[in-house]
Amino acid sequence: MGFSAYIAKRYLRSKSSQNAVNIINFITFLVIVIGAAALFVVLSAFSGLKTFSLQFTNTFDPDLKARPTSGKFFTVTPSVLKELENAAGVAHFSKEIEERIYLSFEEKNHIAYLKGIDEAYHKVTGIDSTLYFGNWGVAENQAVIGLGIFNLLGGPLNNYLKPLNAITLKPGKGSISANALNSRSFYNQMPLVVSGVYAVEDDLDKKYVFTRLPIAQAFLEKDSTQVSGINFKLNPNASIEKVKRELQQILGTSITVVSRRELNSTLYRMLNTENVATYLIFTLVLIIALFNVVGAIIMMILDKQQNSKTLYALGTTLPQLRNIYFLQGLMVTSLGGLIGLFLGSVLVLSQITFKWLKITPTLAYPVEFKLINLVIVMATIFILGLLSAKIASSRITKKLVAAT
């Protein structure tokens, strides 16, 4: 062990003859512990919230999705489907067609999105896990709606006598006059019998009506080759970027292939921005707190001034004396950071295990224990402690330690 490190450890363990210095040192150490624990808990909470928020997109959105570069629909030929089946890294794919519709039931109405899906859609997404009650239905004109739509319209399950009424405008060009809207020749109607209800979160629960792809295509007056999207489920070890490039080559420039992250770019960007902003705010708090370290080390320097003079007189150089207090500050911040991380980890793990903090009576506040958060907090504490100790130890000058 080096001379400076040995003296620094002795100073770290020993108490000052001045009670005020001991109190300042204790408060400084306590602030570091609390700051490190708080930063780790906040980062863990944001990690949990991010995972919790993204689980909804993971349920509805595939690994990759092909959609038209412009317009709403595109044509996919049997030869292209054959190439997609043989594409490396693709486990399953499914076609879908989506359009906005007007729903009505017993003088209640709602605007939603009709999503026609084929049999493979359940293999590509986790939609099956969202079914709240009922089933996906096997008969024609059966549909699964969100819990929000179900509550708004009040349509009962399997009611063939009073089904939901879906309305959409017929495809065409040009404007439509107000009088023409009263004519049934300008829109299509389709009865939908509710066979099941899904539940994810409020916005999505009010958005979609799922039905079979051929039924939706006929309702929208599209043939069997016209779709609005193709969803892809990749093999576990497949490279998203590599498969994406291959699919883009197969489908051509008129179709764009996007990942799940690109489909929800706004949500990802918002979550990342909030995470960074929170980290910076708490880091600012830590910076203010670590000014106490500078003050505490300077107080220690003044308290140990006579010892420093003795060491200097015995041949200790100024760089060695500065290194003593530099190492002492580094030890204080590092030890405080480690204890703070331990306490923060206990809090996070207890929340994961016992779920003592709840958002609702049935939903615990989501937190996530991640090694990267431990590294971020420890690195932040170490760097700030390094700067604080360097600033404070620079107060050791020849004038301070020279014998008078």
XYZ file of C-alpha atoms in Angstrom, residues 7-173:
167
model
C -2.417 7.972 5.591
C -5.722 8.601 3.753
C -7.200 5.398 5.218
C -6.067 6.407 8.687
C -7.693 9.826 8.278
C -10.868 8.177 6.946
C -11.250 6.004 10.065
C -10.069 8.460 12.682
C -12.210 11.110 14.334
C -11.296 14.730 14.566
C -10.731 16.450 17.885
C -13.203 19.061 16.666
C -16.798 17.845 17.035
C -18.024 20.218 14.302
C -15.687 18.569 11.773
C -17.035 15.118 12.703
C -20.621 16.309 12.193
C -19.773 17.842 8.802
C -18.043 14.643 7.694
C -21.014 12.517 8.779
C -23.529 14.744 6.980
C -21.386 14.723 3.830
C -21.188 10.939 3.884
C -24.944 10.625 4.521
C -25.775 12.955 1.600
C -23.679 10.825 -0.765
C -25.398 7.629 0.424
C -28.893 9.104 0.033
C -28.052 10.660 -3.355
C -26.671 7.406 -4.781
C -29.642 5.399 -3.487
C -32.152 7.923 -4.840
C -30.528 8.036 -8.295
C -30.504 4.245 -8.555
C -34.132 3.934 -7.423
C -35.267 6.577 -9.932
C -33.373 4.950 -12.825
C -34.822 1.553 -11.869
C -38.317 3.050 -11.747
C -37.905 4.555 -15.222
C -36.586 1.246 -16.548
C -39.698 -0.437 -15.169
C -42.007 2.216 -16.622
C -40.308 1.907 -20.015
C -40.750 -1.868 -20.061
C -44.338 -1.499 -18.832
C -45.161 1.056 -21.547
C -43.517 -0.928 -24.325
C -45.264 -4.186 -23.454
C -48.389 -2.831 -25.149
C -46.524 -2.224 -28.397
C -44.846 -5.623 -28.098
C -48.301 -7.201 -27.969
C -49.776 -5.412 -30.972
C -46.750 -4.751 -33.147
C -44.665 -7.396 -34.966
C -40.877 -7.575 -35.173
C -41.024 -6.095 -38.696
C -43.858 -4.651 -40.712
C -44.206 -3.887 -44.419
C -46.478 -0.982 -45.289
C -47.028 1.143 -48.390
C -44.606 4.014 -48.918
C -47.554 6.140 -50.044
C -51.299 5.541 -49.850
C -53.140 3.012 -47.692
C -53.016 -0.240 -49.644
C -50.690 -2.235 -51.854
C -50.898 -5.426 -53.893
C -48.969 -8.546 -52.946
C -48.781 -11.282 -55.579
C -48.506 -15.071 -54.996
C -44.913 -15.013 -56.289
C -43.942 -12.379 -53.734
C -45.640 -14.390 -50.968
C -43.573 -17.403 -52.015
C -40.368 -15.376 -51.725
C -41.412 -14.121 -48.293
C -41.969 -17.705 -47.129
C -38.397 -18.567 -48.123
C -36.804 -15.412 -46.666
C -34.032 -16.222 -44.197
C -34.811 -15.358 -40.587
C -38.599 -15.132 -41.028
C -40.494 -17.534 -38.771
C -44.043 -16.447 -39.699
C -45.754 -13.622 -41.550
C -49.351 -12.498 -41.844
C -51.334 -10.130 -44.023
C -53.686 -7.469 -42.708
C -55.938 -4.745 -44.017
C -56.899 -1.719 -41.961
C -59.322 1.159 -42.466
C -61.263 3.611 -40.348
C -64.942 2.740 -39.881
C -68.043 4.110 -38.182
C -69.654 1.782 -35.608
C -73.211 2.097 -34.360
C -75.389 0.130 -31.968
C -78.803 1.211 -30.662
C -78.259 4.960 -31.254
C -74.732 4.827 -29.827
C -71.791 5.288 -32.162
C -68.019 5.307 -32.233
C -65.248 5.746 -34.811
C -62.725 2.899 -34.781
C -60.342 1.012 -37.060
C -61.347 -2.226 -38.720
C -58.385 -4.599 -38.898
C -58.832 -7.675 -41.058
C -56.321 -10.363 -40.120
C -55.489 -13.812 -41.470
C -54.942 -17.054 -39.537
C -51.214 -16.437 -39.050
C -51.691 -13.126 -37.225
C -51.830 -14.892 -33.852
C -48.400 -16.429 -34.519
C -46.845 -13.090 -35.417
C -48.122 -10.978 -32.486
C -49.126 -11.630 -28.882
C -52.740 -10.669 -29.531
C -54.095 -13.911 -28.040
C -52.866 -12.904 -24.590
C -55.049 -9.770 -24.647
C -58.406 -11.592 -24.958
C -60.451 -10.446 -21.956
C -63.491 -12.680 -22.476
C -65.194 -14.533 -25.319
C -63.262 -16.019 -28.236
C -61.906 -15.067 -31.648
C -64.854 -16.602 -33.488
C -64.940 -18.903 -36.474
C -68.074 -17.783 -38.310
C -68.277 -15.019 -40.886
C -68.963 -11.463 -39.696
C -67.750 -12.235 -36.187
C -65.448 -9.647 -34.634
C -63.340 -9.038 -31.548
C -63.546 -5.505 -30.189
C -61.678 -3.595 -27.490
C -63.028 -3.263 -23.981
C -63.337 0.501 -24.476
C -65.565 0.035 -27.558
C -67.556 -2.631 -25.717
C -68.230 -0.245 -22.820
C -69.096 2.671 -25.123
C -71.539 0.785 -27.336
C -72.726 -1.867 -24.919
C -73.018 -4.553 -27.605
C -73.542 -7.995 -26.030
C -71.594 -11.084 -27.073
C -72.907 -13.339 -29.843
C -75.995 -11.224 -30.422
C -77.044 -12.243 -33.945
C -80.395 -10.454 -33.625
C -78.822 -7.070 -32.861
C -75.253 -6.973 -34.202
C -73.002 -3.948 -34.399
C -73.319 -1.972 -37.616
C -70.074 -1.036 -39.380
C -70.109 1.682 -42.047
C -67.378 2.872 -44.407
C -67.361 5.052 -47.507
C -66.963 3.259 -50.819
C -63.640 3.805 -52.575
C -63.663 6.484 -55.238
C -62.375 9.872 -56.288
